[in-house]
Amino acid sequence: MPLSREFLDWKRPALQVAAERLIARFCRGERADMRRALVVVPGRRAGRRLLEILVEQCETVGLVLSPPKIMTEGSFPEELYVPKRPFANTLTQQLAWAKALQETPAAIRKKILPHPPAKQDTQRWLALGDALRKQHLDLAADGYSFADVIAAGGELSGFDEGPRWEALAKVQRKYHDLLDAEKLWDKQSARLIAIKNHELATDRLLFLIGTVDLNRALRQMLQQVEQQVTAFIAAPESMREAFDEFGCLQVDFWNDRVLPLTDERIFSADGPADQAVQAARQLAALEGKFRADEVTIGVADETLVPQVQRQLNDFGIATRWVVGRKLTETGPWRFLASAAEFVRERRYESLAALIRHADVFDYLRQRIPLAEGQVDLLTACDTYFQHHLPRFVAEDWLGDSGAHGVPKLILEELEKLLRPLTGPPQPLERWCGKVREILAAMYGNRPLFTQVPTDRELLDVGRLLEGAISALEEVPVEMQPKVAVGDALQLILDPLEDQTIPPSADPEAIEMLGWLELALDDAPALILLSFNEGFVPQSQHADAFLPNRLREHLGLFDNRRRYARDAYFVEAILASRPNTAWVVGRRDHDGNPLAPSRLLFATDESTAIARSLRFFKSSKTVPARRALLTEVPAPLRSAFDVPQPNSEDQRRQFDSVSVTQFKAYLSCRYRFYLQYVLQLNTIDDAVKELDASEFGSLIHEVLQHFGSETELTACAESTLIAEYLDDRLAELVNERYGPKRRGVVSLQAEQARARLRKFADWQAGRAAEGWQIAFTEDSVQQLKAPFAVDDRSIMLRGRIDRIDWHPERNQWQILDYKTGDNATDPMKAHRTRDGVWLDLQLPLYRHLAASLDVGGRRIDPTTDQIELGYVALPKDSGQAGLRLAKWTGDELLSADETARSVIRGIWNSEFWPRTDPAPQYSEVFAAICQDKLLDRLREFASSEEAEFASESEAAP
Amino acid sequence: MTTPRSLFGMFEHSLFRASAGTGKTYQLSNRFLELLFSDVPPEDILATTFTRKAAGEILSRVLLRLAEAAADASKREELRKAIRLPKLSEERCRKLLLATLKNLHRLRVSTLDAFFLQVAGAYGWELNFPPGWSISDNLQDERLRDDAIDEVLNEGEFSQLRNLFHLLTKGESARAMAELVAETVEGLYSIYQESQADAWQKINAPDRVSAERLGEALRTLQNFPAAGKQFTNAITADAERVVQQNWLKFLTTGIAKKLVEKETEFSRKPIPVELATAYQPLLQHALAELIGRLADQTRATHELLAHFDAAYEQRKDAQRLLRFDDVTRRLAQATSLPADGASFRMNGRIEHLLLDEFQDTSLAQWQVLRPLVRQAAEKGSLFVVGDRKQAIYGWRGGLAEIFDAVAGEIPKLTARTLSESYRSAPVIMDVVNLVFQNLTKHPRLEALAPAVTAWERDFPPHSTALHDLPGYADLQVSPAVSEDQDKQEIHYQFVAEQIAAAVKHKPGRSIGVLCRRNITVARIIYLLRRLEVPASEEGGNPLDDSAPVEVILSVLKLMDHPGDSVAAFHVAHSPLAEFLGLKKWKSRALLAARAAELRRELMEQGYGPLVLRWARQLAPVCNERDRNRLQQLVEQAHDYQTQSTLRTTDFIAAVRGAKISDPMPVDVRVMTIHQAKGLEFDIVFLPEMSEKLRGQPPRFVVGRPGPTEPVDVVCRYTPAEIQELLPPALQQLFARSLEQQVTQSLCMLYVALTRAIHALHIIIPPSSSKGTLSADIASLLRVTMMNGEPAMPGTTPFCLGNPDWVQQAKPASKLQIEEPLPTKIQLAPLVGQRKRSWQRVAPSQLEGLGAEEDASSSTSLEETLRPQPSEIKSPLAATGPRVQWTDLFGLETNFAMARGTLFHAWYEQIEWLDDGLPGRPLLEQTAQRLAGSLGIVAGQALSLQEGFCETLARPNLSSLLRKSAYSIPAGGKLVVEREFPFAIRCGSDLVQGVIDRLVLTTVSDKVVAAQIVDFKTDSVPQGNVAALQARVDFYRPQLAAYAKAVQLLFRLPAEAVSQRLAFVGCDAVVSLP
Ligand code: SF4
């Protein structure tokens, strides 16, 4: 006697009717004792829902429910036979397949895998193993071995894969041997053997609900216990011919079925966001007839979920998507991943990332006491990085302990924490304890409350991680490869990559379900999104192992079975739900076109034609704007103003001013305010090489050393000078960037060296001409000179790179080194053609120089012959050399006047308005000054290199 | 019914040269329909193009035409004619439509990339693709590239690196090395990939002359007997240049220049032979230096790229990521594929090939396609359509020459030319013809002449099918510029005003403003915004063009760098300051603490929700546009989450790097000509026509042995004066490169002019005062459209058609805007409990809750299961830890777990010990059933069984399992339930579990009392009271939940339900209240 079929009809949701039937069958007095029943449903969600319905129905009629065992299609068979061996876990299976492949003689393996990975490349072998495992799973589910494919393929025209499958069959035998040796099984094989040996037996009663597409192995198993099996079919009795004896779909019937989907239920939307809008629209169209728990939003394309959640959230409607948060985004996962990264190479970047992990940061914060006024951990690291540009975190700390104190402590703590992760490659299981150890150190002592959402999430993550860690331990010792810590962590983390943490229940939420879940859902209203080809139904064509033709021929799950299932789903949903809306998208996430679902055309000819005209004509409608984020009507103007200068914010009084700051004030007084009054600064640790200012500072410092070597300053032999500069440069680079510095810094040092060589040539010539270096800048001491403005006086500050003296000509030259890539002319840099001063640096040097005692002499700007100029050291060596500025006395006086007006401006706090558009685009203040909003052109104009100005950072 | 042609397999192999707007998609769909009507199975047909959008259009067009033919007789007749069928019935159309819709999934209409991806997926193992590979997205690829550049610069032998850079940067000492590498990679990696190493080593420099000989030659020169003043001066100057090693100047001026040019006179006087001889070694050396530098730099560039390539490939391989072009290249290089490229694993053999936009095919793509093309030509049919005049993707690897090459490959290929437009008004076509038929009238093309002549020669006169379409075209000159005005500013201001006028006077018409460069697009958008003309930028800007977005980015920056006072200041002065507690921007400690808290929030909630929350705060003070930008930022944040890292700066970089167009639907779209390809507009503005015909000089020039063969010579670009010194073969390379540049420029002009439907407005700046013609597009337009007259400021020297064309045109089709969104969504109120998807609670998961909560006494079960709200808010305030993370770890060994499972199974066998101990056979049977899956071997099972029996011999446990432990009321009975499953609802919780042993006391079938027994196999040391107490506390909540469930289930009062915890290891039976 075949198993019995019961038609549930489909006017009402299948699970409800099924529950009624179960209760009717098992009700005895006050008890509904279903302990003998084993109910099989397609997926877990249906099982959960069935239990709810059973509980509810029993509650209503006052029955004491002893629930049945509810299992999914994939897991119930093990109830029907006694597995004689433990099952190998997935990792073990992967390893076994990989090993089988590895150990297959190369001559045979070549037919499958002509380019095997390197022997010790565990990850790759595992990936290959996994691919074979999946083929095995697919085929074994329908009772086939790899060898069976050879024969079956032979019956197909164009099948030229015989030799390949023969080789695969050999690998499969090897795989079985390997598991045998460990006395392990994989589930599929155990089932096939149980079927073969007629071992299936049970004293339970089996009820199948909605399992409309069972594979061959399952059918064979059910056959052996058929007396006890009842298939509940969600369809009316009148549709007997649409189902086979197992209650599964007759594929041909459903492929030819005309579906009763009517036009007024079908809606279209442009992109994903518009589908979300359509979801909101449809929800509104329900006009408050349904509660949140009576509506389901179906998402055939899961990537739509965030959009829909966000959109409905705007309307104050909560949604719940079973998938929840990805494990990869959780703290522990990120901790392990970034720790692995850090341990692998000890790059500074990975340290910088690791310490920004919230848990790691707290951990460090607790262990590293910060003195009052000390900068925080991150800023300490940022500062260290900016000065020394380390590539690796190593023992050779640069700078003094003030600079590296905190970073050093951080590193020490992290090393303590991560010590277990060091060591040579070792068998998998040895790593497990070590990984648990660092997880415990980080998370172990924290009290967790199962009801606090973040804690609960942490516990869920812990369970998943523990599962993955112990999976490593379960691998038989024989099969364990020796791996480095990175690989071990990868083996723990990789299988978890797609895992998610289910969101906690929200009593108010509308549920979102995937397509496969919808058939057995029982909410009266459904809004389905992405009713598109490729989603409903999906289809597969090309494949490395089992292309659709071969699947079809073998009777595996193929495109026709997919179509049949989805067609049935559509009809079952339409029959059992009073309210459905089917939304067809036109474009996907990337703006690429989507085709409407084929199921839309499973209709009569004229409807199909009409729908074709509707869906294939290009749409001219513009989608409605998405809901805004607020109900407040939008003002015409946004209220984001550039913050006006504010006396409370000012950090400093100006009793002195640096000569380089005038340029900033002249170009934009507001940006001057930001930079010099508020002293704002930015931090960027993404830099890859020395920026213009660091590069310049390097050269300046070398030249300053040179200037203080009185022996050499008069030397006219360029090679000697160059040698000296070379040495200083090498020392300085070593001191600043360490012996293990980035290669790129060394390359830049080479470039600096080339420029210094050019300087040496120039300097030698200069000495030969009789010029003497009378003064060079002092890195510690700034020059100061009082400067009278009206009846007050202000201190001018600054560093003069050098002052040369030509005794015979009685001539002074005040010079500034310029290290930008392109040589600039001091005249152009300081003053426009129309006589507007842009910069006052050189003219004001006159006053600073006057304060100097140069070898017992004083320079008098009013009487002495003073020339001002740049010594250019640009990238093009042909451009290097002296560039003098030739201003007349009157011009210089006008410079002084300009300086006075600037100082008055500063004293009067005239920092507004800002110059707009920005005189020179700089990313630093762009956000505050709203540069990108008003004129995006700046972004494209190549910003000239910021010239090094040693004074710019110094506070008074 | 089949057509006679399909019986003989006689489809024509056709190649269509389809000029702009001539309906190539129509032709392609004709062929596709023709094949379908001939009952060719869908799998056998492959149609490819370059964008998924275009692929979608082809598919839609095929189905739409079929549907129209099925619905409408005139359309049917049209189709019949188009595909040249003798007759075509409605029924046939209907049948075919339905069959095709049913097989929608089998139609192969895709991009080349997607098709190649399928092939690669099917043959990955043979092609040595890394197992489990995937295609990298832009962000991933950028990271890989950056890392690879980083590796090139920082790893490996430094001396090698130094030498390499020494060659590379010869003569210059620029600061930014990383930038240099990045630029080199950006510009040249594709050439690298297409060439072999020796291609970069083909520049042969003459040998350098030894220092002695050089010195000698120099002396000879310096001492050369006077031969007139000019000579003496020139020689002195040349000698000076030699001393300074200024070789370029040496070779390009004075006597040396004449000698290089093989002239015999200098300053109209013959150059003495001895002098020429004296110059020889110097000339040779100078050439050696200059060409040698070129050769060195070219070679060094290759070496650098090779380093990069190695690092990049290794990284991609390690992460198993590939780019689309990697897939193509690997397929192109593959030798192990079946000859037809795709067969069994591709689910069918492709016999009919339809290739769209063929001029954009790259060499590698062609190499993959070639066998398929041959196969199609032999067994099925081939259809190729494209237009070399629109080949503007040369920089992306498109190789228009392939278009002609295919004609040579396929013997019976019928070439057709389509030049009748279905897009443009006659006026527009007139302008196109006027320009492209008169190109060579430009008098000063010089070196550019060959390319221009070829273009003109190949240009077919255009016509239009839309004879009555009204239209207008003009060429305007922007106003004069005074001394102090910026030329560009005046020009573009004028352009913007013209566009604004068009928007005003021709409402509802689509306007395309097509530029050459991105910066111009930005400039025009900016100017239009100032004129309050809404315009959208194709491709869009990064979102940071909006103030509130910048505020959010500053918050994110501050989270990453709490020391960044710029960000702190910015945030502190924004509407977010209060909300985020970031007003005190000077307090470093506060910033650091807030940053840490925000980083935690971010880790726990993700970018989407966090950014959304901030955006909501900002929205009230934002205008429409800013709200849109915020909304888009929120969307970007959601999308980004899966790629998120621990650094918010990565997200900031992603935002600043991604161009996202403003969603406002507008009539004016500003874009580059590249982006305009495939589009059409009612009105087209061309404001940037001053580009040079020769375009921007390329960084490198390349040569190929044949048009469809890989690059075999590469040479770094060098200025014209050095080019002239190069050997002829290299000079030719530069000449060919120039030709390509010019052709490309003309293609751009062609694409630009042909986008217009009705109106075309070209705006050029005034000519310089002399009005000379130069080799730029504007001059070309002056020559062809204004007889070469100078462009006088503020004039309209050319116009054609009716400026008021709108009057005659069909009314503008109004953009239909969907009905607005509802403002509110009303759901029925949720009264009472939730109907579905209840919260699940399993008592066994309640283990570990604090002992102080007495579950069974006063509180309801619901309360037991949920801590009070106050506790949720401050978990630390509760009296003690509930669970620790470490509790989850390796608690039980596999064996202990197996033991527990087995013991439970054995206890399940016992109803009452009064009936005697369970029989050995029963125990063994039970064990056998489980042993296999538990991995317990026979010996172990035996000893476990002994252990089990021992527990039963102990006093406490054995009495627990005897009836005597229970007092039975009169008329009552004891019923034992073992492994008792239950499920009950409790509020909107579903409580579900299994009770090990439930002893029910019934009186006349009514349950009056119940005892719950739970067996615990934990190893609690005998006699350790504290340890036992701890375990009891640990399990107490679980038992309490059972008790509550049993109460509800059997409707018992609390006192009727008792609980027993049985620790079988130490024979402790604890009764709980
Ligand atoms: S000029 Fe000559 S003598 Fe003077 S220091 Fe230099 S090398 Fe020595």
mmCIF file of C-alpha atoms and ligand atoms in Angstrom, chain A residues 711-712 714-718 720-721 767, ligand 1:
data_model
loop_
_atom_site.group_PDB
_atom_site.id
_atom_site.type_symbol
_atom_site.label_atom_id
_atom_site.label_comp_id
_atom_site.label_asym_id
_atom_site.label_seq_id
_atom_site.Cartn_x
_atom_site.Cartn_y
_atom_site.Cartn_z
ATOM 1 C CA GLU A 711 84.650 74.964 8.208
ATOM 2 C CA LEU A 712 82.530 73.919 5.297
ATOM 3 C CA ALA A 714 83.343 78.617 2.985
ATOM 4 C CA CYS A 715 84.280 75.531 1.015
ATOM 5 C CA ALA A 716 84.253 75.807 -2.755
ATOM 6 C CA GLU A 717 84.577 72.100 -3.476
ATOM 7 C CA SER A 718 81.166 70.751 -4.235
ATOM 8 C CA LEU A 720 83.125 67.769 -0.176
ATOM 9 C CA ILE A 721 79.958 69.667 0.568
ATOM 10 C CA ALA A 767 81.655 80.339 -1.997
HETATM 11 S S1 SF4 C 1 87.527 75.001 -0.738
HETATM 12 FE FE1 SF4 C 1 89.089 73.534 -0.994
HETATM 13 S S2 SF4 C 1 90.425 73.950 0.702
HETATM 14 FE FE2 SF4 C 1 88.498 74.947 1.190
HETATM 15 S S3 SF4 C 1 87.456 73.452 2.373
HETATM 16 FE FE3 SF4 C 1 86.780 73.186 0.298
HETATM 17 S S4 SF4 C 1 88.197 71.636 -0.452
HETATM 18 FE FE4 SF4 C 1 89.046 72.347 1.402
#
